[in-house]
PDB file of C-alpha atoms in Angstrom:
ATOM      1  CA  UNK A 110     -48.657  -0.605 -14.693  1.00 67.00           C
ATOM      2  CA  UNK A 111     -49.061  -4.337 -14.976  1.00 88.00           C
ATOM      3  CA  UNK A 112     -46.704  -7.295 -16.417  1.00 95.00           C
ATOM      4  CA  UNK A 113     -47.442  -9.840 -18.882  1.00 97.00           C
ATOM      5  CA  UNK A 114     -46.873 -13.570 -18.483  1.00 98.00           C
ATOM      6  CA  UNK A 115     -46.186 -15.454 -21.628  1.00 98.00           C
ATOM      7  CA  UNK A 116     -47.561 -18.997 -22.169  1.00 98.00           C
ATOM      8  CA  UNK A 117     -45.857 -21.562 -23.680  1.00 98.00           C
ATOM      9  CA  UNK A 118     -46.161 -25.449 -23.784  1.00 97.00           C
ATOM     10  CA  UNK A 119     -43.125 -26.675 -26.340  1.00 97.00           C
ATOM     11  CA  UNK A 120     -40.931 -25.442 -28.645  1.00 98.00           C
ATOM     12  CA  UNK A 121     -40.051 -28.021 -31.201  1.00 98.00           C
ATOM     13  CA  UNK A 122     -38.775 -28.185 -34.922  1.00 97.00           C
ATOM     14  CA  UNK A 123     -42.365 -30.181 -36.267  1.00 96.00           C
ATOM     15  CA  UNK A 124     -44.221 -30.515 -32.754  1.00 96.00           C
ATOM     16  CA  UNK A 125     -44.330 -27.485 -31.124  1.00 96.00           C
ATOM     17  CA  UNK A 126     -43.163 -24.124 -31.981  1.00 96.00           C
ATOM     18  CA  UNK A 127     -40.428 -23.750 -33.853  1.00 96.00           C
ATOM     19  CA  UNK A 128     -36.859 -22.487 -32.491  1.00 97.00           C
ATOM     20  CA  UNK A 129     -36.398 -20.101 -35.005  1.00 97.00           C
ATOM     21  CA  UNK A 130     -39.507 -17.867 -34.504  1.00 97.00           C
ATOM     22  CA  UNK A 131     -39.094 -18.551 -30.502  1.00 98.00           C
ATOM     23  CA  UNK A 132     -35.386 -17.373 -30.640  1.00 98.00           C
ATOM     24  CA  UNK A 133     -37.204 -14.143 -32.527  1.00 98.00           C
ATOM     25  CA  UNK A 134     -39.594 -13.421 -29.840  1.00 98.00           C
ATOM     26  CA  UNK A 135     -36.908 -14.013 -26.938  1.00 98.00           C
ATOM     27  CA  UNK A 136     -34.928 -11.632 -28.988  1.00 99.00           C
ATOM     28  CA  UNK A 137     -37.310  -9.071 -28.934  1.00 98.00           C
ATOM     29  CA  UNK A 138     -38.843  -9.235 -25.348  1.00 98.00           C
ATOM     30  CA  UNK A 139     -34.753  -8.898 -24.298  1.00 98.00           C
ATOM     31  CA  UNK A 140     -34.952  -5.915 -25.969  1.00 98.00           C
ATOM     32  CA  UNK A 141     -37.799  -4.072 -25.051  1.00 97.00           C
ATOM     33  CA  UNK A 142     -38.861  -5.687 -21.774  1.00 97.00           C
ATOM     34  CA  UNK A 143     -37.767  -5.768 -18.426  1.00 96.00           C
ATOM     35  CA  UNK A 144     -37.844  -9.618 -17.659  1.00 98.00           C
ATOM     36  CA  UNK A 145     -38.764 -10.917 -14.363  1.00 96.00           C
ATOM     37  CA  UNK A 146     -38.089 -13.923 -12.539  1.00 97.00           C
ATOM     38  CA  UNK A 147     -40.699 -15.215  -9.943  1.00 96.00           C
ATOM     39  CA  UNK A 148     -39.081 -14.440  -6.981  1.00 94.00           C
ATOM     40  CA  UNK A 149     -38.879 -10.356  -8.165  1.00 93.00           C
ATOM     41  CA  UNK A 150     -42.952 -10.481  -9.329  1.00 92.00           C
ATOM     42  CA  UNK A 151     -44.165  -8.874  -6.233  1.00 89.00           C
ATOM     43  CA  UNK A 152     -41.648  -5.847  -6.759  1.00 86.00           C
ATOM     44  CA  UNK A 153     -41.417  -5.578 -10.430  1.00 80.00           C
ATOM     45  CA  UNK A 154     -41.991  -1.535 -11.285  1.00 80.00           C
ATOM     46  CA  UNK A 155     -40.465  -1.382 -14.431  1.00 87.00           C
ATOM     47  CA  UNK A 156     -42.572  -1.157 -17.817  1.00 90.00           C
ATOM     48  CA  UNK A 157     -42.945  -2.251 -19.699  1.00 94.00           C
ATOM     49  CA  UNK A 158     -42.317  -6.248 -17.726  1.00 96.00           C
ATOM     50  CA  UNK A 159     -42.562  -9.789 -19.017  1.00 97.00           C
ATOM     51  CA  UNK A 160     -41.950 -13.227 -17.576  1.00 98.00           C
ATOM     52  CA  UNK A 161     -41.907 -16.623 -19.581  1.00 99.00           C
ATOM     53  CA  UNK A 162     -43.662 -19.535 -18.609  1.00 99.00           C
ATOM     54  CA  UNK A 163     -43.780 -23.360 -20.017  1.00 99.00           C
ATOM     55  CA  UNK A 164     -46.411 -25.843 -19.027  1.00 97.00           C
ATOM     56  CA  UNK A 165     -45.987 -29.592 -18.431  1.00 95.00           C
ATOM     57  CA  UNK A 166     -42.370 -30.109 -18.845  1.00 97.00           C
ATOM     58  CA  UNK A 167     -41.817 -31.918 -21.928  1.00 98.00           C
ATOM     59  CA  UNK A 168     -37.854 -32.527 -22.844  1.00 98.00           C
ATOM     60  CA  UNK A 169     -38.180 -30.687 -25.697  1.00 98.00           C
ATOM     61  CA  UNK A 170     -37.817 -27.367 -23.207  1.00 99.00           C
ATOM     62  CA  UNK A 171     -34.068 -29.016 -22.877  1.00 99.00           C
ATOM     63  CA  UNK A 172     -32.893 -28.905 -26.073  1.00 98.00           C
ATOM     64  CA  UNK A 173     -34.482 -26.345 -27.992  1.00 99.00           C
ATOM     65  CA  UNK A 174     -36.236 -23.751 -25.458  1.00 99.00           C
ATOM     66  CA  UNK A 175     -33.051 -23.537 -22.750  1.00 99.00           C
ATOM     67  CA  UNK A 176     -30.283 -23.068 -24.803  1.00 99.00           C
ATOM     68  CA  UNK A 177     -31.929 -19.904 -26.179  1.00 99.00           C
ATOM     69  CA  UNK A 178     -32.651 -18.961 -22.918  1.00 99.00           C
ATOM     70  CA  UNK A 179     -29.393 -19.587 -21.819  1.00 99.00           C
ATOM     71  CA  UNK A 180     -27.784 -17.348 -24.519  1.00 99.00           C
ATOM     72  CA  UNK A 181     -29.596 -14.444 -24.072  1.00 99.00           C
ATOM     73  CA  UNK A 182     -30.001 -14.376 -19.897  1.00 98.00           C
ATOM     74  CA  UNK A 183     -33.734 -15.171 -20.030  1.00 99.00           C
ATOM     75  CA  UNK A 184     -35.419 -16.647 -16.441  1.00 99.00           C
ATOM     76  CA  UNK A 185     -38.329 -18.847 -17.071  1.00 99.00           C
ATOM     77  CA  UNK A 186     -40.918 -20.445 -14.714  1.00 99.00           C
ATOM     78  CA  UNK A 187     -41.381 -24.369 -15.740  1.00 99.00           C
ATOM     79  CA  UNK A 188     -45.020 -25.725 -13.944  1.00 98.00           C
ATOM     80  CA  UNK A 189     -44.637 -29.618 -14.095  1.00 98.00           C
ATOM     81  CA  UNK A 190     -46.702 -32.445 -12.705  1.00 95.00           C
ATOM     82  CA  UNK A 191     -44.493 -35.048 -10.194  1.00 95.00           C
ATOM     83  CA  UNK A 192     -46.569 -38.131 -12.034  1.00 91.00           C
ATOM     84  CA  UNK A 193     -45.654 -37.529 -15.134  1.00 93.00           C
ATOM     85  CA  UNK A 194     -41.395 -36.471 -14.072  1.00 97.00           C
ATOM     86  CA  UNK A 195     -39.362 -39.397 -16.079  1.00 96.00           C
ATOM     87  CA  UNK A 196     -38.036 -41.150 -12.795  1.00 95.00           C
ATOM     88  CA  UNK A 197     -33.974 -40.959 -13.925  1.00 95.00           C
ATOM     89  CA  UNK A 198     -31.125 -38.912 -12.131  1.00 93.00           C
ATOM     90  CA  UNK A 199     -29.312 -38.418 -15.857  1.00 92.00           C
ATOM     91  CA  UNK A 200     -29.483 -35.707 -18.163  1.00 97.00           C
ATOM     92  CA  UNK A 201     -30.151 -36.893 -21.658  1.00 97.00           C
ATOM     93  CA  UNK A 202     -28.039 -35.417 -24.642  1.00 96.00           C
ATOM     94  CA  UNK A 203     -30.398 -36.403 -27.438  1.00 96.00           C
ATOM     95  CA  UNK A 204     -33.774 -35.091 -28.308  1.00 97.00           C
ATOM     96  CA  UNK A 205     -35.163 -38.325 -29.243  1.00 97.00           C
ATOM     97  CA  UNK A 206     -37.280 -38.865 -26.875  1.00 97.00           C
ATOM     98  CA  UNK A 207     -39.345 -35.586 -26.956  1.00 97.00           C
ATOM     99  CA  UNK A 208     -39.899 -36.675 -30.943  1.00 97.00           C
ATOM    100  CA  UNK A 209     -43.368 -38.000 -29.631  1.00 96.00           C
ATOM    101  CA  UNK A 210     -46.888 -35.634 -30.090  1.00 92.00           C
ATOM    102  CA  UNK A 211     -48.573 -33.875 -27.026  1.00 89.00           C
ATOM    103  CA  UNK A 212     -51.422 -36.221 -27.624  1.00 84.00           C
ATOM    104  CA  UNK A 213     -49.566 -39.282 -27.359  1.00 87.00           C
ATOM    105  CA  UNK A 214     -47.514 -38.350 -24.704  1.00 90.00           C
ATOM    106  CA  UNK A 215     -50.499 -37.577 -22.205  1.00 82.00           C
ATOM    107  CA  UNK A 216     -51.755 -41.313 -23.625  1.00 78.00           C
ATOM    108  CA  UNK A 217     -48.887 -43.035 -22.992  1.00 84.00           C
ATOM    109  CA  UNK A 218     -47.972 -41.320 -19.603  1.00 83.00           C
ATOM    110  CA  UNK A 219     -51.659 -41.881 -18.387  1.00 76.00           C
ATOM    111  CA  UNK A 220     -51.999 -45.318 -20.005  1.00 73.00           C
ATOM    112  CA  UNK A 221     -48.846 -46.913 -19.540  1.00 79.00           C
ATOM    113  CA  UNK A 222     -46.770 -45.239 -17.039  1.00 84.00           C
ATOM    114  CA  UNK A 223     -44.116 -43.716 -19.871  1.00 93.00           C
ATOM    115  CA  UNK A 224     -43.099 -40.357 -18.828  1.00 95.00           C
ATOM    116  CA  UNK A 225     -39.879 -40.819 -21.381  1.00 97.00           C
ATOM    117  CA  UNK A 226     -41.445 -37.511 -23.478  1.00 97.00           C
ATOM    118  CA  UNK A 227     -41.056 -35.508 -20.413  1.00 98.00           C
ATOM    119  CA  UNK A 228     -37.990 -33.880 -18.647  1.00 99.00           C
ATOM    120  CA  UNK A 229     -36.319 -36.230 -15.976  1.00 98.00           C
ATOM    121  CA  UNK A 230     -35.889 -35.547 -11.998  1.00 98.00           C
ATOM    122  CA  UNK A 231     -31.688 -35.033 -12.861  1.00 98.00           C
ATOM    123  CA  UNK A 232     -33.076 -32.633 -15.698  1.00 99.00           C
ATOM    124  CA  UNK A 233     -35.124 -30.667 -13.272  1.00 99.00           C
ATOM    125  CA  UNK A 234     -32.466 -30.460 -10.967  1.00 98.00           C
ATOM    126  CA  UNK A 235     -30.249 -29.002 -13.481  1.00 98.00           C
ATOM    127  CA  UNK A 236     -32.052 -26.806 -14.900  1.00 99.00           C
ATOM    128  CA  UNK A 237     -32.698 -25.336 -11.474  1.00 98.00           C
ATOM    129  CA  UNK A 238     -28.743 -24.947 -11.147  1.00 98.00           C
ATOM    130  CA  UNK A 239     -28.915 -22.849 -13.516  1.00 98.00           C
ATOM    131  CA  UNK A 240     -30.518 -20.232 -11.831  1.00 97.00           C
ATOM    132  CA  UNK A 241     -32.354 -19.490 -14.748  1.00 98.00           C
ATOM    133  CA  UNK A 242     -35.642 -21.723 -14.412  1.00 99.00           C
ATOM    134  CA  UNK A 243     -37.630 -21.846 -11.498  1.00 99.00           C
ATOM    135  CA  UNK A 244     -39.560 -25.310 -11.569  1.00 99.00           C
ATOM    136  CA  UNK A 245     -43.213 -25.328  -9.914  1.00 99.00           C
ATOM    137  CA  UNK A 246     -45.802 -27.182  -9.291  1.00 97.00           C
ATOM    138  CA  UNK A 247     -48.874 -27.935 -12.312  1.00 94.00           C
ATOM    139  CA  UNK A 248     -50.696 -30.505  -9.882  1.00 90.00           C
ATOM    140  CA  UNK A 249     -50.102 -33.708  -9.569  1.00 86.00           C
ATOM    141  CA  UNK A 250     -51.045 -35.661 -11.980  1.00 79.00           C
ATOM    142  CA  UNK A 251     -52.969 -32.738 -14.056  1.00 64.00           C
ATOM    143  CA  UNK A 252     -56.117 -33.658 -13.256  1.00 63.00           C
ATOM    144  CA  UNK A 253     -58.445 -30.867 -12.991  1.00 55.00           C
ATOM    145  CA  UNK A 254     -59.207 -29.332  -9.397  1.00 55.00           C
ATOM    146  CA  UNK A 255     -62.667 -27.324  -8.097  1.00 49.00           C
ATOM    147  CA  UNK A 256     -63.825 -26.089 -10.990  1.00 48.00           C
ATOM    148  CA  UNK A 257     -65.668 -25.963 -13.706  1.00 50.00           C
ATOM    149  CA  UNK A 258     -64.639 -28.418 -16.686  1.00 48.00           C
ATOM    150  CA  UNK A 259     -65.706 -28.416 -20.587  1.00 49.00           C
ATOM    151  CA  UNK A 260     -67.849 -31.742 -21.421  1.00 45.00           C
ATOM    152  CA  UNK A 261     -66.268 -34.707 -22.859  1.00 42.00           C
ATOM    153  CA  UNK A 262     -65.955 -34.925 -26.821  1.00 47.00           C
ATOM    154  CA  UNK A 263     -65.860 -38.209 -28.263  1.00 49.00           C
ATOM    155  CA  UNK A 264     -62.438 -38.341 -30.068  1.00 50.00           C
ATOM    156  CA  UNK A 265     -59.406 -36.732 -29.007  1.00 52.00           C
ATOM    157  CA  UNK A 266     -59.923 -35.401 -25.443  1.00 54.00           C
ATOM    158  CA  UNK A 267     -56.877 -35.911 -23.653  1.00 52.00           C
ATOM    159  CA  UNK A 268     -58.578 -34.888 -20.159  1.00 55.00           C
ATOM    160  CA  UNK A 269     -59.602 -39.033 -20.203  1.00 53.00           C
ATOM    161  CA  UNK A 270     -56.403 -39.743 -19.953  1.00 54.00           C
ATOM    162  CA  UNK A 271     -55.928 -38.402 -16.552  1.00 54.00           C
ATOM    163  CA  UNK A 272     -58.514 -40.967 -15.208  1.00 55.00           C
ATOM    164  CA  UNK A 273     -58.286 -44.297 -14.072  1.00 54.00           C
ATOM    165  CA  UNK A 274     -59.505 -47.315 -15.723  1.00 55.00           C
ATOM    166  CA  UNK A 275     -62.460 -47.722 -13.784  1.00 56.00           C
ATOM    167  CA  UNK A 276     -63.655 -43.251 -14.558  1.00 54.00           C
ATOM    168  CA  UNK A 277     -62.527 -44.218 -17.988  1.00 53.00           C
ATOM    169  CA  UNK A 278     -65.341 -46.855 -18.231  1.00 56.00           C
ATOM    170  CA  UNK A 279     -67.812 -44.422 -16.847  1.00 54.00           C
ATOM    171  CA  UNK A 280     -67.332 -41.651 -18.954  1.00 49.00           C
ATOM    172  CA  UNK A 281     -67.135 -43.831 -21.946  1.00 51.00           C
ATOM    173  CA  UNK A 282     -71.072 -45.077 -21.122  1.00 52.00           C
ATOM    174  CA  UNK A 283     -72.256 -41.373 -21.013  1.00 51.00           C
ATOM    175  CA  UNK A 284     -71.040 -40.575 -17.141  1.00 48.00           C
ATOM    176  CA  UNK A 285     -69.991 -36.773 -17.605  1.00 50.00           C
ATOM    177  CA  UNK A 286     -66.725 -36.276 -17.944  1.00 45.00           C
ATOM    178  CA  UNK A 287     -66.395 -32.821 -16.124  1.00 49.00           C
ATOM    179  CA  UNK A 288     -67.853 -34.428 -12.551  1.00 45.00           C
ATOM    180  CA  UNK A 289     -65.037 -36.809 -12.361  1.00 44.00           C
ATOM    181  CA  UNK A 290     -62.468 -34.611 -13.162  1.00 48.00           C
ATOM    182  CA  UNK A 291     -63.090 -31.573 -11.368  1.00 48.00           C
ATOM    183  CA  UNK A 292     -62.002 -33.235  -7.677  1.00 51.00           C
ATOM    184  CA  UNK A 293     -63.994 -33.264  -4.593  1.00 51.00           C
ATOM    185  CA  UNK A 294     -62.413 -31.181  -1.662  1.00 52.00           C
ATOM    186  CA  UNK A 295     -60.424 -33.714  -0.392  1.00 55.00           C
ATOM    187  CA  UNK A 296     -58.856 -35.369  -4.042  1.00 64.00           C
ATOM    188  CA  UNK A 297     -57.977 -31.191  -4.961  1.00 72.00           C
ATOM    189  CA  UNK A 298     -55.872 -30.695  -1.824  1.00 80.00           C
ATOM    190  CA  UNK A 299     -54.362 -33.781  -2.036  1.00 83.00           C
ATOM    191  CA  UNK A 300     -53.166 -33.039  -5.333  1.00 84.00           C
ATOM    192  CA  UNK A 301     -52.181 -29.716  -4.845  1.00 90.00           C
ATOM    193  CA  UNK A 302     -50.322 -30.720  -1.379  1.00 92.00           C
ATOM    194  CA  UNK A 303     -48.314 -34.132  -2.835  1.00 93.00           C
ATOM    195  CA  UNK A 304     -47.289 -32.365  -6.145  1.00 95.00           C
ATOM    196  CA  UNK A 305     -45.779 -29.280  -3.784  1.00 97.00           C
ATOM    197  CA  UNK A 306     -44.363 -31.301  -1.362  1.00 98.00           C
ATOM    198  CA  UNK A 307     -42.744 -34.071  -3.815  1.00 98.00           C
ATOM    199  CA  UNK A 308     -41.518 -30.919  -5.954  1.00 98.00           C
ATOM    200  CA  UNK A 309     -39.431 -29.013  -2.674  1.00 98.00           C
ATOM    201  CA  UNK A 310     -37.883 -32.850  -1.576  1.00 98.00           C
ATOM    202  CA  UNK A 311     -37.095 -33.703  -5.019  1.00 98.00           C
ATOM    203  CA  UNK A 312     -35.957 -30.434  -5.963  1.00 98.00           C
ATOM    204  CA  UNK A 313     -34.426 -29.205  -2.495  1.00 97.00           C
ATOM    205  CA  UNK A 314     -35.888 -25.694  -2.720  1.00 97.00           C
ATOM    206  CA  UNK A 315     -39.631 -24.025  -1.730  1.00 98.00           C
ATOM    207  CA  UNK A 316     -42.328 -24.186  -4.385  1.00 98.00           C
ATOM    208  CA  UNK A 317     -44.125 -21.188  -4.697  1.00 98.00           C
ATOM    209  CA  UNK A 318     -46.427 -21.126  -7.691  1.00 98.00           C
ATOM    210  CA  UNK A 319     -49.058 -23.068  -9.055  1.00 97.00           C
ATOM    211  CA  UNK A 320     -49.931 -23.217 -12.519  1.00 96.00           C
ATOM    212  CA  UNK A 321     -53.574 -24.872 -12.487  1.00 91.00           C
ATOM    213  CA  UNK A 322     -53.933 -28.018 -14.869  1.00 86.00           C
ATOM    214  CA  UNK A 323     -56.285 -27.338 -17.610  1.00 81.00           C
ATOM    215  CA  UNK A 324     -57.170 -23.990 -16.723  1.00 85.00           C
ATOM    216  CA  UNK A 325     -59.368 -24.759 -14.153  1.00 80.00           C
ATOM    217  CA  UNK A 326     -59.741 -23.524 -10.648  1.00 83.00           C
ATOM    218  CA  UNK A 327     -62.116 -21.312  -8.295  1.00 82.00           C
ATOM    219  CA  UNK A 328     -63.004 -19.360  -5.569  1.00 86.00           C
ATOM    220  CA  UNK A 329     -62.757 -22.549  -3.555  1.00 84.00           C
ATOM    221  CA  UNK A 330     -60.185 -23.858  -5.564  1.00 85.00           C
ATOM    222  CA  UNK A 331     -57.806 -20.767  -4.738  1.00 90.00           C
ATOM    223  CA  UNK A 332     -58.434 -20.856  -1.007  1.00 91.00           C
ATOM    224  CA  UNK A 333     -57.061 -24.125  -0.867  1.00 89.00           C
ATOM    225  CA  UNK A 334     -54.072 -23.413  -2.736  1.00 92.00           C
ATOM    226  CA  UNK A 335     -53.228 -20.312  -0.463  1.00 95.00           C
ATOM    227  CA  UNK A 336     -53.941 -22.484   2.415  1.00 95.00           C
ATOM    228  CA  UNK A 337     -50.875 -24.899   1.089  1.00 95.00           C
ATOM    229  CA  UNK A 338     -48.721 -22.485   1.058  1.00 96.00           C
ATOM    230  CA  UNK A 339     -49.005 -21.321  -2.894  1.00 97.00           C
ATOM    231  CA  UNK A 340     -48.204 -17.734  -3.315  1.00 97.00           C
ATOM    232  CA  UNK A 341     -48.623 -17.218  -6.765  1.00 97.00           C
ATOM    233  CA  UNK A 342     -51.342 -19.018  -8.434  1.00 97.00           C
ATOM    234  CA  UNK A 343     -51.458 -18.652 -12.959  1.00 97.00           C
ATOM    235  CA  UNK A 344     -54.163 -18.852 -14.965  1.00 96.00           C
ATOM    236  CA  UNK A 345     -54.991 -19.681 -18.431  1.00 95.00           C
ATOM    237  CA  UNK A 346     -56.627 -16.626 -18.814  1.00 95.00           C
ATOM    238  CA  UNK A 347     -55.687 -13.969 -20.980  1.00 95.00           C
ATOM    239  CA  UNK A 348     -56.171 -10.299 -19.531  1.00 95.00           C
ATOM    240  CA  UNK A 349     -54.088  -7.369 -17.870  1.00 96.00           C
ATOM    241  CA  UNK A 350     -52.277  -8.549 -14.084  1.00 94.00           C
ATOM    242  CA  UNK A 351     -53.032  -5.792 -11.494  1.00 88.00           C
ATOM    243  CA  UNK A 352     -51.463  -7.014  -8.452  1.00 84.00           C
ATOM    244  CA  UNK A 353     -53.917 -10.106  -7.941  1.00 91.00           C
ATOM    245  CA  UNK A 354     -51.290 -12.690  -7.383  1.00 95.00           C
ATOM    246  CA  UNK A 355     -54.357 -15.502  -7.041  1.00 92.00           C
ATOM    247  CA  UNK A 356     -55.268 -15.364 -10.657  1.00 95.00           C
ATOM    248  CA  UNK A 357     -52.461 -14.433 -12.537  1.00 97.00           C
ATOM    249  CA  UNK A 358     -53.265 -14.473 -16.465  1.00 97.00           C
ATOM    250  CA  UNK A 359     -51.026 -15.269 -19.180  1.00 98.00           C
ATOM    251  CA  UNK A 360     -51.047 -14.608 -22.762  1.00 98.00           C
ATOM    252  CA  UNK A 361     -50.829 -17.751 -24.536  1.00 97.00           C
ATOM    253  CA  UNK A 362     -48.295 -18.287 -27.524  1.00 97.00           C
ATOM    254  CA  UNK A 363     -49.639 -20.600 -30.035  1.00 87.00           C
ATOM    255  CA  UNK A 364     -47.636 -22.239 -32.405  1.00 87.00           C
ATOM    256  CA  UNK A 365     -48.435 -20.067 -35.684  1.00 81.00           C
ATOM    257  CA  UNK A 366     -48.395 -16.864 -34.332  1.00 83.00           C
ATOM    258  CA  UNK A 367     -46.604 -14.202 -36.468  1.00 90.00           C
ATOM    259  CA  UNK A 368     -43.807 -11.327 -35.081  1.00 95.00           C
ATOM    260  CA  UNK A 369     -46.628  -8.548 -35.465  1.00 96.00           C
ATOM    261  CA  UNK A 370     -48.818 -10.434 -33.291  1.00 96.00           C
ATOM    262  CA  UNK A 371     -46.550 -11.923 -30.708  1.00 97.00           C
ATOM    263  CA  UNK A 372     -45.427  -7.616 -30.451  1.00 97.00           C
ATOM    264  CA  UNK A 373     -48.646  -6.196 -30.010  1.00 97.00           C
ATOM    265  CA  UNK A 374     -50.115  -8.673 -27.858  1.00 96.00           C
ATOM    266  CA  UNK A 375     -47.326  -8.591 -25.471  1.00 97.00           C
ATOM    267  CA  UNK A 376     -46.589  -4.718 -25.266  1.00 96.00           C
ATOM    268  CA  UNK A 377     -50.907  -4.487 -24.687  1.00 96.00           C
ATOM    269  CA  UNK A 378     -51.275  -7.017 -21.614  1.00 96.00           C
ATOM    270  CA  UNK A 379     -47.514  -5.522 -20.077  1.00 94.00           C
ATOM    271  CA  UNK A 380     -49.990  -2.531 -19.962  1.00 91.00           C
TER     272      UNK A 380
END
């Protein structure tokens, strides 16, 4: 038997998915699922098994994703990029900040260096305490790495905003967007290698997983990662797990998914 990882990005009264329905699936995976943390995925045997995962930190997994976690003895895996970590050592106690669309935020953290939409360094730290949330690494900055990309759409792409200035330009006066953000060699292990190491000083603990920024990644791609010391690499991809650590898929939860589906889906890929 295999394990299903559940996707999410935010869960947010009007910007993400709303508490009530995620309370509502938490509920229901506590009470049909064995839940795993990361550190128990290798040995997991139970069925059927379920872990949770958020991408890109935003605060919002503070105030509205942890304290239902909290209450009902959940673990989660949080993948987060070290660029885009608000550089503070406090831990907010309003939700203000995370008031701000996924859109904007990857503008504004690309463009102007404000990470306020995003969970701090003292937020990471606690969360960690917790033993409940195991923070890993999403790359860097979240630029793509060794792989292949989708070609740039005129309008809202975020991927542009993980370029700099000068890549902006160029993509802008028809360069393609995909071969400047899929990295050369050296630009994917760098990213891969700073994000892991800033994570483990930051943090104080070993980083283990990788969660790969847009979905993107291969053969090559995965060789480096193992080589860094990444045990546990997710994808975006949705599909049964069978013991291939490398290319771990995940189910993702969108925002306006119903009970019914959120119950099938989950109890299929645990398959």
């Amino acid at each position: 038997m295999g394990f299903v990882v559940l996707l999410y990005h935010r869960v947010h009264p009007e910007l993400g998915l709303s508490p009530k329905i995620f309370r509502k699936q938490m509920e229901f995976l506590k009470n049909h699922f064995n839940l795993i943390k990361l550190e128990n995925l290798q040995n997991s045997k139970k069925f059927p098994s379920a872990m949770v995962t958020f991408d890109d930190g935003f605060s919002d997994f503070l105030f509205y994703a942890f304290p239902i976690l909290k209450e009902l003895s959940i673990p989660a895996v949080l993948f987060v990029s070290p660029d885009r970590v608000l550089d503070t050592k406090g831990i907010r106690t309003s939700a203000e900040d995370s008031n701000v669309s996924t859109y904007d935020a990857f503008k504004n953290s690309f463009l102007r260096g404000d990470n306020s939409p995003f969970l701090s360094w003292g937020e990471l730290r606690y969360l960690e305490s917790t033993g409940l949330v195991s923070v890993e690494s999403h790359g860097l900055t979240h630029r793509a790495v060794l792989g292949k990309g989708k070609p740039y759409k005129e309008g809202k792409d975020w991927r542009i905003f993980s370029l700099p200035e000068d890549e902006r330009k160029r993509v802008k006066e028809g360069t393609e967007l995909t071969s400047i953000l899929v990295s050369e060699k050296g630009k994917s292990e760098e990213e891969l290698r700073l994000s892991k190491g800033i994570l483990e000083e930051k943090l104080g603990k070993k980083v283990k997983a990788l969660a790969w920024p847009w979905g993107i990644y291969s053969e090559r791609a995965v060789k480096v990662a193992r080589s860094l010391g990444y045990e546990f690499c997710f994808t975006t991809e949705r599909g049964f797990n069978r013991g291939n650590y490398c290319r771990i898929k995940r189910l993702a939860v969108g925002n306006k998914k119903g009970m019914f589906w959120f119950r099938t889906r989950s109890l299929l890929y645990s398959l």
